mmCIF file of C-alpha atoms in Angstrom:
data_model
loop_
_atom_site.group_PDB
_atom_site.id
_atom_site.type_symbol
_atom_site.label_atom_id
_atom_site.label_comp_id
_atom_site.label_asym_id
_atom_site.label_seq_id
_atom_site.Cartn_x
_atom_site.Cartn_y
_atom_site.Cartn_z
ATOM 1 C CA UNK A 1 30.946 24.279 7.120
ATOM 2 C CA UNK A 2 28.486 26.542 8.149
ATOM 3 C CA UNK A 3 26.256 28.991 5.562
ATOM 4 C CA UNK A 4 23.363 27.850 3.411
ATOM 5 C CA UNK A 5 23.057 24.594 2.320
ATOM 6 C CA UNK A 6 20.165 23.913 -0.331
ATOM 7 C CA UNK A 7 18.587 20.618 -1.210
ATOM 8 C CA UNK A 8 16.759 20.789 -4.862
ATOM 9 C CA UNK A 9 14.526 18.303 -5.551
ATOM 10 C CA UNK A 10 12.974 17.632 -9.006
ATOM 11 C CA UNK A 11 9.902 15.361 -7.589
ATOM 12 C CA UNK A 12 7.545 13.812 -10.839
ATOM 13 C CA UNK A 13 4.308 13.300 -7.908
ATOM 14 C CA UNK A 14 2.589 10.396 -10.449
ATOM 15 C CA UNK A 15 3.350 8.027 -12.802
ATOM 16 C CA UNK A 16 3.436 9.488 -16.254
ATOM 17 C CA UNK A 17 0.890 8.426 -18.744
ATOM 18 C CA UNK A 18 -0.018 9.096 -21.946
ATOM 19 C CA UNK A 19 -2.761 11.953 -22.575
ATOM 20 C CA UNK A 20 -2.483 11.912 -18.590
ATOM 21 C CA UNK A 21 -2.068 15.041 -16.575
ATOM 22 C CA UNK A 22 1.299 14.913 -14.902
ATOM 23 C CA UNK A 23 2.407 16.951 -12.047
ATOM 24 C CA UNK A 24 6.125 17.827 -11.170
ATOM 25 C CA UNK A 25 7.283 19.484 -8.649
ATOM 26 C CA UNK A 26 10.187 21.395 -8.439
ATOM 27 C CA UNK A 27 11.523 21.710 -4.429
ATOM 28 C CA UNK A 28 14.064 23.561 -3.097
ATOM 29 C CA UNK A 29 15.183 22.827 1.009
ATOM 30 C CA UNK A 30 17.280 24.968 2.704
ATOM 31 C CA UNK A 31 19.266 22.582 5.765
ATOM 32 C CA UNK A 32 21.715 25.142 6.194
ATOM 33 C CA UNK A 33 22.370 27.742 9.139
ATOM 34 C CA UNK A 34 22.158 30.958 6.851
ATOM 35 C CA UNK A 35 19.627 32.344 4.173
ATOM 36 C CA UNK A 36 20.894 32.134 0.304
ATOM 37 C CA UNK A 37 20.281 34.488 -1.878
ATOM 38 C CA UNK A 38 19.414 34.991 -5.394
ATOM 39 C CA UNK A 39 18.367 31.326 -6.271
ATOM 40 C CA UNK A 40 17.227 30.849 -9.769
ATOM 41 C CA UNK A 41 17.031 27.349 -11.850
ATOM 42 C CA UNK A 42 15.568 26.780 -15.235
ATOM 43 C CA UNK A 43 14.613 22.666 -16.749
ATOM 44 C CA UNK A 44 14.797 22.030 -19.842
ATOM 45 C CA UNK A 45 13.164 18.984 -19.598
ATOM 46 C CA UNK A 46 9.956 18.697 -20.183
ATOM 47 C CA UNK A 47 10.017 21.870 -22.992
ATOM 48 C CA UNK A 48 9.549 20.032 -26.027
ATOM 49 C CA UNK A 49 7.301 18.685 -28.776
ATOM 50 C CA UNK A 50 6.768 15.118 -26.651
ATOM 51 C CA UNK A 51 5.226 17.391 -24.005
ATOM 52 C CA UNK A 52 1.847 19.457 -23.682
ATOM 53 C CA UNK A 53 2.303 22.280 -21.180
ATOM 54 C CA UNK A 54 -0.358 22.955 -18.935
ATOM 55 C CA UNK A 55 0.092 25.130 -16.126
ATOM 56 C CA UNK A 56 2.896 26.017 -13.618
ATOM 57 C CA UNK A 57 5.901 27.047 -14.412
ATOM 58 C CA UNK A 58 9.520 25.570 -15.271
ATOM 59 C CA UNK A 59 11.581 28.415 -13.731
ATOM 60 C CA UNK A 60 11.936 29.536 -10.752
ATOM 61 C CA UNK A 61 13.583 32.783 -8.839
ATOM 62 C CA UNK A 62 13.806 33.841 -5.391
ATOM 63 C CA UNK A 63 15.615 36.316 -3.562
ATOM 64 C CA UNK A 64 16.382 34.503 -0.806
ATOM 65 C CA UNK A 65 15.810 31.363 1.304
ATOM 66 C CA UNK A 66 15.661 31.373 5.291
ATOM 67 C CA UNK A 67 16.833 28.672 6.465
ATOM 68 C CA UNK A 68 15.119 25.246 7.301
ATOM 69 C CA UNK A 69 12.095 26.525 5.341
ATOM 70 C CA UNK A 70 11.644 25.047 2.245
ATOM 71 C CA UNK A 71 9.861 27.052 -1.404
ATOM 72 C CA UNK A 72 8.415 25.253 -4.294
ATOM 73 C CA UNK A 73 6.973 25.846 -7.740
ATOM 74 C CA UNK A 74 4.592 23.468 -9.518
ATOM 75 C CA UNK A 75 4.657 21.807 -13.330
ATOM 76 C CA UNK A 76 1.632 20.224 -15.142
ATOM 77 C CA UNK A 77 2.253 18.516 -18.701
ATOM 78 C CA UNK A 78 0.769 16.176 -21.118
ATOM 79 C CA UNK A 79 2.806 13.048 -22.209
ATOM 80 C CA UNK A 80 1.876 12.846 -25.711
ATOM 81 C CA UNK A 81 3.572 9.421 -26.389
ATOM 82 C CA UNK A 82 4.838 6.568 -24.941
ATOM 83 C CA UNK A 83 8.772 5.294 -24.275
ATOM 84 C CA UNK A 84 11.644 6.257 -22.057
ATOM 85 C CA UNK A 85 12.685 9.914 -21.953
ATOM 86 C CA UNK A 86 15.818 10.945 -20.755
ATOM 87 C CA UNK A 87 16.006 13.513 -17.685
ATOM 88 C CA UNK A 88 18.814 15.590 -17.094
ATOM 89 C CA UNK A 89 19.907 16.698 -13.601
ATOM 90 C CA UNK A 90 18.358 20.733 -13.167
ATOM 91 C CA UNK A 91 20.938 23.249 -12.346
ATOM 92 C CA UNK A 92 20.212 25.142 -9.728
ATOM 93 C CA UNK A 93 22.312 28.753 -9.178
ATOM 94 C CA UNK A 94 22.366 30.570 -5.665
ATOM 95 C CA UNK A 95 24.581 32.111 -3.478
ATOM 96 C CA UNK A 96 25.646 31.207 0.205
ATOM 97 C CA UNK A 97 26.392 35.159 1.426
ATOM 98 C CA UNK A 98 24.635 38.530 0.519
ATOM 99 C CA UNK A 99 28.029 40.102 -0.919
ATOM 100 C CA UNK A 100 29.149 36.724 -2.429
ATOM 101 C CA UNK A 101 29.874 37.599 -6.448
ATOM 102 C CA UNK A 102 30.196 33.511 -7.058
ATOM 103 C CA UNK A 103 27.484 31.864 -7.254
ATOM 104 C CA UNK A 104 27.091 27.928 -6.092
ATOM 105 C CA UNK A 105 25.807 25.266 -8.252
ATOM 106 C CA UNK A 106 23.634 22.780 -6.995
ATOM 107 C CA UNK A 107 21.718 20.284 -9.387
ATOM 108 C CA UNK A 108 18.995 17.585 -9.255
ATOM 109 C CA UNK A 109 19.623 14.637 -10.122
ATOM 110 C CA UNK A 110 17.359 12.153 -8.709
ATOM 111 C CA UNK A 111 16.028 10.560 -12.008
ATOM 112 C CA UNK A 112 18.356 10.020 -14.819
ATOM 113 C CA UNK A 113 14.957 9.029 -17.228
ATOM 114 C CA UNK A 114 11.485 8.111 -16.792
ATOM 115 C CA UNK A 115 9.078 5.632 -18.876
ATOM 116 C CA UNK A 116 5.906 7.334 -20.170
ATOM 117 C CA UNK A 117 3.128 4.493 -20.245
ATOM 118 C CA UNK A 118 0.768 3.902 -22.586
ATOM 119 C CA UNK A 119 -3.019 4.496 -22.508
ATOM 120 C CA UNK A 120 -3.832 0.478 -22.845
ATOM 121 C CA UNK A 121 -0.910 -0.456 -20.254
ATOM 122 C CA UNK A 122 -2.124 2.083 -17.353
ATOM 123 C CA UNK A 123 -5.698 1.296 -18.123
ATOM 124 C CA UNK A 124 -4.963 -2.423 -18.390
ATOM 125 C CA UNK A 125 -2.689 -2.571 -14.769
ATOM 126 C CA UNK A 126 -5.710 -0.223 -13.021
ATOM 127 C CA UNK A 127 -9.059 -0.833 -14.021
ATOM 128 C CA UNK A 128 -11.767 -1.862 -12.156
ATOM 129 C CA UNK A 129 -12.651 -4.961 -14.285
ATOM 130 C CA UNK A 130 -16.149 -3.837 -14.531
ATOM 131 C CA UNK A 131 -17.276 -5.645 -17.639
ATOM 132 C CA UNK A 132 -15.456 -8.450 -16.305
ATOM 133 C CA UNK A 133 -17.211 -8.633 -13.103
ATOM 134 C CA UNK A 134 -20.537 -7.914 -14.743
ATOM 135 C CA UNK A 135 -19.785 -11.098 -17.049
ATOM 136 C CA UNK A 136 -18.736 -13.124 -14.340
ATOM 137 C CA UNK A 137 -21.817 -12.877 -11.857
ATOM 138 C CA UNK A 138 -24.202 -13.259 -15.612
ATOM 139 C CA UNK A 139 -22.751 -16.571 -16.092
ATOM 140 C CA UNK A 140 -22.978 -17.059 -12.275
ATOM 141 C CA UNK A 141 -26.985 -16.198 -12.404
ATOM 142 C CA UNK A 142 -27.412 -18.580 -15.768
ATOM 143 C CA UNK A 143 -25.781 -21.657 -14.512
ATOM 144 C CA UNK A 144 -27.562 -21.403 -11.126
ATOM 145 C CA UNK A 145 -30.913 -20.456 -12.307
ATOM 146 C CA UNK A 146 -31.061 -23.318 -15.867
ATOM 147 C CA UNK A 147 -30.680 -25.966 -12.848
ATOM 148 C CA UNK A 148 -33.441 -24.216 -9.964
ATOM 149 C CA UNK A 149 -36.338 -23.673 -13.055
ATOM 150 C CA UNK A 150 -35.621 -28.072 -13.820
ATOM 151 C CA UNK A 151 -35.814 -28.666 -9.992
ATOM 152 C CA UNK A 152 -38.916 -26.462 -9.482
ATOM 153 C CA UNK A 153 -40.777 -27.914 -12.630
ATOM 154 C CA UNK A 154 -40.090 -30.835 -11.157
ATOM 155 C CA UNK A 155 -41.307 -30.364 -8.019
ATOM 156 C CA UNK A 156 -44.590 -28.919 -9.705
ATOM 157 C CA UNK A 157 -45.115 -31.676 -12.414
ATOM 158 C CA UNK A 158 -44.414 -34.981 -10.566
ATOM 159 C CA UNK A 159 -45.444 -35.929 -7.139
ATOM 160 C CA UNK A 160 -43.797 -38.612 -5.114
ATOM 161 C CA UNK A 161 -42.042 -39.495 -8.956
ATOM 162 C CA UNK A 162 -45.434 -39.866 -10.655
ATOM 163 C CA UNK A 163 -46.668 -37.294 -13.131
ATOM 164 C CA UNK A 164 -49.600 -35.633 -12.349
ATOM 165 C CA UNK B 1 39.356 21.219 5.199
ATOM 166 C CA UNK B 2 36.155 22.744 5.484
ATOM 167 C CA UNK B 3 33.777 19.593 6.147
ATOM 168 C CA UNK B 4 30.329 19.281 7.379
ATOM 169 C CA UNK B 5 30.358 16.976 10.474
ATOM 170 C CA UNK B 6 26.892 14.868 10.394
ATOM 171 C CA UNK B 7 25.993 13.599 13.808
ATOM 172 C CA UNK B 8 28.797 11.240 14.871
ATOM 173 C CA UNK B 9 30.425 11.035 11.693
ATOM 174 C CA UNK B 10 34.245 10.648 11.690
ATOM 175 C CA UNK B 11 36.535 12.563 9.532
ATOM 176 C CA UNK B 12 38.824 10.530 7.151
ATOM 177 C CA UNK B 13 41.685 11.260 5.186
ATOM 178 C CA UNK B 14 41.975 13.133 1.785
ATOM 179 C CA UNK B 15 39.991 12.321 -0.796
ATOM 180 C CA UNK B 16 37.574 11.371 1.884
ATOM 181 C CA UNK B 17 37.486 14.682 3.200
ATOM 182 C CA UNK B 18 36.597 16.331 0.294
ATOM 183 C CA UNK B 19 33.106 15.639 0.657
ATOM 184 C CA UNK B 20 30.382 16.979 2.679
ATOM 185 C CA UNK B 21 26.706 15.671 2.729
ATOM 186 C CA UNK B 22 23.693 17.238 4.075
ATOM 187 C CA UNK B 23 20.095 15.128 3.979
ATOM 188 C CA UNK B 24 16.660 15.943 4.638
ATOM 189 C CA UNK B 25 13.851 13.416 4.913
ATOM 190 C CA UNK B 26 11.299 15.468 3.222
ATOM 191 C CA UNK B 27 8.178 14.173 4.664
ATOM 192 C CA UNK B 28 9.111 12.486 8.119
ATOM 193 C CA UNK B 29 11.173 15.759 9.290
ATOM 194 C CA UNK B 30 10.451 14.653 12.804
ATOM 195 C CA UNK B 31 12.185 10.773 11.750
ATOM 196 C CA UNK B 32 8.808 8.716 12.701
ATOM 197 C CA UNK B 33 8.676 6.726 9.431
ATOM 198 C CA UNK B 34 5.365 5.046 10.043
ATOM 199 C CA UNK B 35 5.708 0.804 9.427
ATOM 200 C CA UNK B 36 5.324 -0.354 5.263
ATOM 201 C CA UNK B 37 4.980 3.130 3.563
ATOM 202 C CA UNK B 38 7.943 4.708 1.217
ATOM 203 C CA UNK B 39 10.807 6.865 3.381
ATOM 204 C CA UNK B 40 12.297 9.303 1.161
ATOM 205 C CA UNK B 41 15.913 10.912 1.688
ATOM 206 C CA UNK B 42 17.346 14.078 -0.030
ATOM 207 C CA UNK B 43 21.025 13.718 -0.361
ATOM 208 C CA UNK B 44 23.518 16.515 -0.878
ATOM 209 C CA UNK B 45 26.473 15.532 -2.241
ATOM 210 C CA UNK B 46 29.498 19.139 -2.100
ATOM 211 C CA UNK B 47 32.420 18.050 -3.846
ATOM 212 C CA UNK B 48 34.991 20.452 -2.377
ATOM 213 C CA UNK B 49 38.223 17.978 -3.854
ATOM 214 C CA UNK B 50 40.284 19.304 -7.529
ATOM 215 C CA UNK B 51 38.475 16.797 -9.390
ATOM 216 C CA UNK B 52 35.127 15.371 -10.420
ATOM 217 C CA UNK B 53 33.515 12.571 -8.477
ATOM 218 C CA UNK B 54 31.136 9.994 -9.762
ATOM 219 C CA UNK B 55 28.060 9.088 -7.368
ATOM 220 C CA UNK B 56 28.168 5.482 -8.371
ATOM 221 C CA UNK B 57 24.947 3.867 -4.777
ATOM 222 C CA UNK B 58 23.422 4.919 -1.950
ATOM 223 C CA UNK B 59 21.892 2.321 0.463
ATOM 224 C CA UNK B 60 20.679 2.355 3.889
ATOM 225 C CA UNK B 61 19.955 -0.529 6.726
ATOM 226 C CA UNK B 62 17.712 -0.867 9.843
ATOM 227 C CA UNK B 63 20.114 -1.989 12.845
ATOM 228 C CA UNK B 64 20.118 -2.220 16.543
ATOM 229 C CA UNK B 65 19.846 1.173 18.508
ATOM 230 C CA UNK B 66 22.633 0.446 21.059
ATOM 231 C CA UNK B 67 24.437 -1.920 18.796
ATOM 232 C CA UNK B 68 24.768 -0.810 15.415
ATOM 233 C CA UNK B 69 26.609 -4.226 14.279
ATOM 234 C CA UNK B 70 23.391 -5.741 14.411
ATOM 235 C CA UNK B 71 21.513 -5.611 11.064
ATOM 236 C CA UNK B 72 17.547 -6.360 11.129
ATOM 237 C CA UNK B 73 16.432 -5.167 7.744
ATOM 238 C CA UNK B 74 18.750 -4.103 4.529
ATOM 239 C CA UNK B 75 17.858 -1.867 2.020
ATOM 240 C CA UNK B 76 17.566 -2.928 -2.099
ATOM 241 C CA UNK B 77 20.912 -0.658 -3.274
ATOM 242 C CA UNK B 78 19.737 2.464 -5.594
ATOM 243 C CA UNK B 79 21.819 2.730 -8.765
ATOM 244 C CA UNK B 80 22.781 5.837 -9.675
ATOM 245 C CA UNK B 81 26.176 7.034 -11.798
ATOM 246 C CA UNK B 82 25.560 10.947 -11.128
ATOM 247 C CA UNK B 83 28.645 13.101 -12.125
ATOM 248 C CA UNK B 84 29.695 15.718 -10.069
ATOM 249 C CA UNK B 85 32.428 18.336 -11.082
ATOM 250 C CA UNK B 86 34.499 19.889 -9.142
ATOM 251 C CA UNK B 87 32.876 22.667 -6.991
ATOM 252 C CA UNK B 88 30.030 21.237 -7.761
ATOM 253 C CA UNK B 89 26.573 19.783 -5.713
ATOM 254 C CA UNK B 90 24.152 17.480 -6.580
ATOM 255 C CA UNK B 91 20.772 16.224 -5.108
ATOM 256 C CA UNK B 92 19.944 12.343 -4.547
ATOM 257 C CA UNK B 93 16.783 10.711 -3.597
ATOM 258 C CA UNK B 94 16.957 7.702 -2.253
ATOM 259 C CA UNK B 95 14.056 5.218 -1.235
ATOM 260 C CA UNK B 96 13.546 2.859 0.705
ATOM 261 C CA UNK B 97 10.343 1.011 2.472
ATOM 262 C CA UNK B 98 10.272 0.413 6.268
ATOM 263 C CA UNK B 99 8.686 -3.261 6.275
ATOM 264 C CA UNK B 100 5.236 -3.254 7.964
ATOM 265 C CA UNK B 101 5.897 -6.125 10.302
ATOM 266 C CA UNK B 102 8.481 -3.634 12.577
ATOM 267 C CA UNK B 103 7.855 -3.481 15.953
ATOM 268 C CA UNK B 104 6.681 0.430 17.232
ATOM 269 C CA UNK B 105 9.695 1.691 18.695
ATOM 270 C CA UNK B 106 13.437 3.129 17.966
ATOM 271 C CA UNK B 107 15.699 1.804 15.363
ATOM 272 C CA UNK B 108 18.972 2.505 14.133
ATOM 273 C CA UNK B 109 19.838 3.794 10.320
ATOM 274 C CA UNK B 110 22.698 3.961 8.782
ATOM 275 C CA UNK B 111 22.602 5.389 5.028
ATOM 276 C CA UNK B 112 25.785 5.626 3.418
ATOM 277 C CA UNK B 113 27.323 6.497 -0.282
ATOM 278 C CA UNK B 114 29.485 4.871 -2.736
ATOM 279 C CA UNK B 115 31.795 7.112 -4.826
ATOM 280 C CA UNK B 116 34.858 6.904 -6.811
ATOM 281 C CA UNK B 117 37.150 9.337 -8.403
ATOM 282 C CA UNK B 118 37.912 7.218 -11.322
ATOM 283 C CA UNK B 119 40.622 5.238 -9.256
ATOM 284 C CA UNK B 120 39.189 4.716 -6.315
ATOM 285 C CA UNK B 121 35.712 3.170 -4.800
ATOM 286 C CA UNK B 122 34.808 5.344 -1.227
ATOM 287 C CA UNK B 123 31.907 4.741 1.394
ATOM 288 C CA UNK B 124 30.574 7.166 3.065
ATOM 289 C CA UNK B 125 28.089 7.021 5.948
ATOM 290 C CA UNK B 126 26.331 10.667 6.064
ATOM 291 C CA UNK B 127 23.372 8.937 8.115
ATOM 292 C CA UNK B 128 23.739 7.144 11.435
ATOM 293 C CA UNK B 129 21.274 7.792 14.010
ATOM 294 C CA UNK B 130 18.548 6.605 15.962
ATOM 295 C CA UNK B 131 14.837 6.604 13.894
ATOM 296 C CA UNK B 132 11.869 5.897 15.329
ATOM 297 C CA UNK B 133 8.985 3.412 14.008
ATOM 298 C CA UNK B 134 5.781 4.339 14.369
ATOM 299 C CA UNK B 135 2.563 2.063 13.597
ATOM 300 C CA UNK B 136 0.826 2.524 9.972
ATOM 301 C CA UNK B 137 -2.470 4.623 10.508
ATOM 302 C CA UNK B 138 -4.946 2.287 8.884
ATOM 303 C CA UNK B 139 -8.586 3.346 8.520
ATOM 304 C CA UNK B 140 -9.028 -0.593 7.320
ATOM 305 C CA UNK B 141 -6.894 -3.252 9.289
ATOM 306 C CA UNK B 142 -6.861 -6.960 8.107
ATOM 307 C CA UNK B 143 -6.516 -8.208 11.319
ATOM 308 C CA UNK B 144 -9.142 -6.697 12.912
ATOM 309 C CA UNK B 145 -11.249 -8.042 10.338
ATOM 310 C CA UNK B 146 -10.444 -11.341 10.745
ATOM 311 C CA UNK B 147 -11.131 -10.921 14.442
ATOM 312 C CA UNK B 148 -14.673 -9.475 14.157
ATOM 313 C CA UNK B 149 -15.523 -12.717 11.640
ATOM 314 C CA UNK B 150 -14.329 -14.720 14.352
ATOM 315 C CA UNK B 151 -16.646 -13.213 17.104
ATOM 316 C CA UNK B 152 -19.271 -12.647 14.989
ATOM 317 C CA UNK B 153 -18.860 -17.270 14.253
ATOM 318 C CA UNK B 154 -18.428 -17.821 17.939
ATOM 319 C CA UNK B 155 -21.802 -15.963 18.402
ATOM 320 C CA UNK B 156 -23.374 -17.962 15.409
ATOM 321 C CA UNK B 157 -21.973 -21.135 16.842
ATOM 322 C CA UNK B 158 -23.929 -20.243 20.633
ATOM 323 C CA UNK B 159 -27.011 -19.241 18.716
ATOM 324 C CA UNK B 160 -26.866 -22.564 16.289
ATOM 325 C CA UNK B 161 -26.339 -24.272 20.411
ATOM 326 C CA UNK B 162 -29.225 -22.733 22.175
ATOM 327 C CA UNK B 163 -31.123 -22.993 18.345
ATOM 328 C CA UNK B 164 -30.563 -26.867 18.588
ATOM 329 C CA UNK B 165 -32.038 -27.035 22.136
ATOM 330 C CA UNK B 166 -35.452 -26.235 21.541
ATOM 331 C CA UNK B 167 -36.899 -28.069 18.007
ATOM 332 C CA UNK B 168 -36.364 -31.601 20.278
ATOM 333 C CA UNK B 169 -39.089 -29.969 22.371
ATOM 334 C CA UNK B 170 -41.495 -29.639 19.525
ATOM 335 C CA UNK B 171 -40.575 -32.584 18.354
ATOM 336 C CA UNK B 172 -41.392 -34.768 21.036
ATOM 337 C CA UNK B 173 -45.150 -33.636 21.354
ATOM 338 C CA UNK B 174 -45.499 -33.636 17.522
ATOM 339 C CA UNK B 175 -44.998 -37.403 17.934
ATOM 340 C CA UNK B 176 -47.116 -38.177 20.758
ATOM 341 C CA UNK B 177 -50.142 -36.291 19.215
ATOM 342 C CA UNK B 178 -49.367 -38.520 15.811
ATOM 343 C CA UNK B 179 -50.083 -41.440 18.032
ATOM 344 C CA UNK B 180 -52.868 -40.660 19.559
ATOM 345 C CA UNK B 181 -54.762 -39.492 15.962
ATOM 346 C CA UNK B 182 -53.656 -42.967 14.590
ATOM 347 C CA UNK B 183 -55.408 -45.426 17.744
ATOM 348 C CA UNK B 184 -58.327 -43.078 17.685
ATOM 349 C CA UNK B 185 -58.360 -43.644 13.686
ATOM 350 C CA UNK B 186 -58.081 -47.264 14.026
ATOM 351 C CA UNK B 187 -60.786 -47.625 16.685
ATOM 352 C CA UNK B 188 -63.475 -45.786 14.603
ATOM 353 C CA UNK B 189 -62.390 -47.571 11.284
ATOM 354 C CA UNK B 190 -63.007 -50.897 13.800
ATOM 355 C CA UNK B 191 -66.140 -49.946 14.973
ATOM 356 C CA UNK B 192 -67.223 -48.890 11.761
ATOM 357 C CA UNK B 193 -66.953 -52.645 10.040
ATOM 358 C CA UNK B 194 -68.125 -54.344 12.627
ATOM 359 C CA UNK B 195 -71.570 -52.410 12.142
ATOM 360 C CA UNK B 196 -71.863 -52.249 8.202
ATOM 361 C CA UNK B 197 -71.913 -56.299 8.817
ATOM 362 C CA UNK B 198 -74.930 -58.317 8.015
ATOM 363 C CA UNK B 199 -73.800 -61.677 7.381
ATOM 364 C CA UNK B 200 -74.448 -63.490 11.321
ATOM 365 C CA UNK B 201 -75.551 -62.156 14.024
ATOM 366 C CA UNK B 202 -73.304 -63.950 16.833
ATOM 367 C CA UNK B 203 -70.506 -63.497 14.932
ATOM 368 C CA UNK B 204 -71.782 -59.793 15.343
ATOM 369 C CA UNK B 205 -71.595 -60.206 18.863
ATOM 370 C CA UNK B 206 -68.629 -61.910 19.519
ATOM 371 C CA UNK B 207 -66.967 -59.499 17.526
ATOM 372 C CA UNK B 208 -67.515 -56.420 19.542
ATOM 373 C CA UNK B 209 -66.769 -58.080 23.039
ATOM 374 C CA UNK B 210 -63.491 -58.944 21.436
ATOM 375 C CA UNK B 211 -63.190 -55.014 19.997
ATOM 376 C CA UNK B 212 -64.336 -53.520 23.276
ATOM 377 C CA UNK B 213 -61.763 -55.902 25.064
ATOM 378 C CA UNK B 214 -58.871 -55.027 22.666
ATOM 379 C CA UNK B 215 -59.305 -51.008 24.123
ATOM 380 C CA UNK B 216 -59.020 -52.079 27.410
#
């Protein structure tokens, strides 16, 4: 079947964390042999009170998309609460030919949901554990310094096992 | 029926032919996959049937490039459960990771999609072609690290052997010096003792002679 063939991908780039910016990409690939016309989509998954809008747009409109090319729009939000969120299949409308009055419906169905991680869990998972390492080295230094000081004392104050 | 034929896909009877597929590897459009890195394939599924279809699974396997019946690696089956209405189109993403221990060469890759129409299950392989596994570009390689460590150990061993020969010579000299000192000290002590004595003259003379003999 010749004509435009759009693949629509709603991509969550990083793992969602509360209070951390979450980039979302809407990427459209034309893998067909003809241009696509009047491309448009609207996504409503992140336009609610649980997400703070930062930048970008959750909808897109393009006049045409050439074959073997791609176009992309970005959206950045900040999740406010941890938990499981449902994601819908974002609907993409386009026309396969310039004169066609019929719209083809496509959808980005890659994700059915996502888990927003709490800040504590995220820090527990990714922390460099600086405090823990410092504590470890301090205790190691203590465990070495005490025997060393005792040994040094004996070297200074005892000669051949007899106190000076 | 209008059926999109992907590579060597064989067209089957209705209702399987009521679907068409398209795909793209967004990050590997040249089909070169680095071993050990995530590969993502976007699958386009068009429902040309008279009823809704439900996409249930996507799964993939790596096979021998000349004999696709030889399986080299199976990848985790992806669960979806996406309903596609009549005349609609859906795009799904499937990710897998080729093992980092694969040799860099050509492999056969099969990616299949399972769907059902409520009564029957269907499986369609929409990608059936050879791909190229390349070596992963990494700035720091653990193998190289241990190789360098082995080299350092070898050099250290040689250094230890070379250094081990020199102290022996020094030790010999030290021993000889110590012996000489001891002899001299004894001689002086004996002389002093006899000289300091004042009890008997004859005994003195005899003692002196004895000392001389001992020295000789």
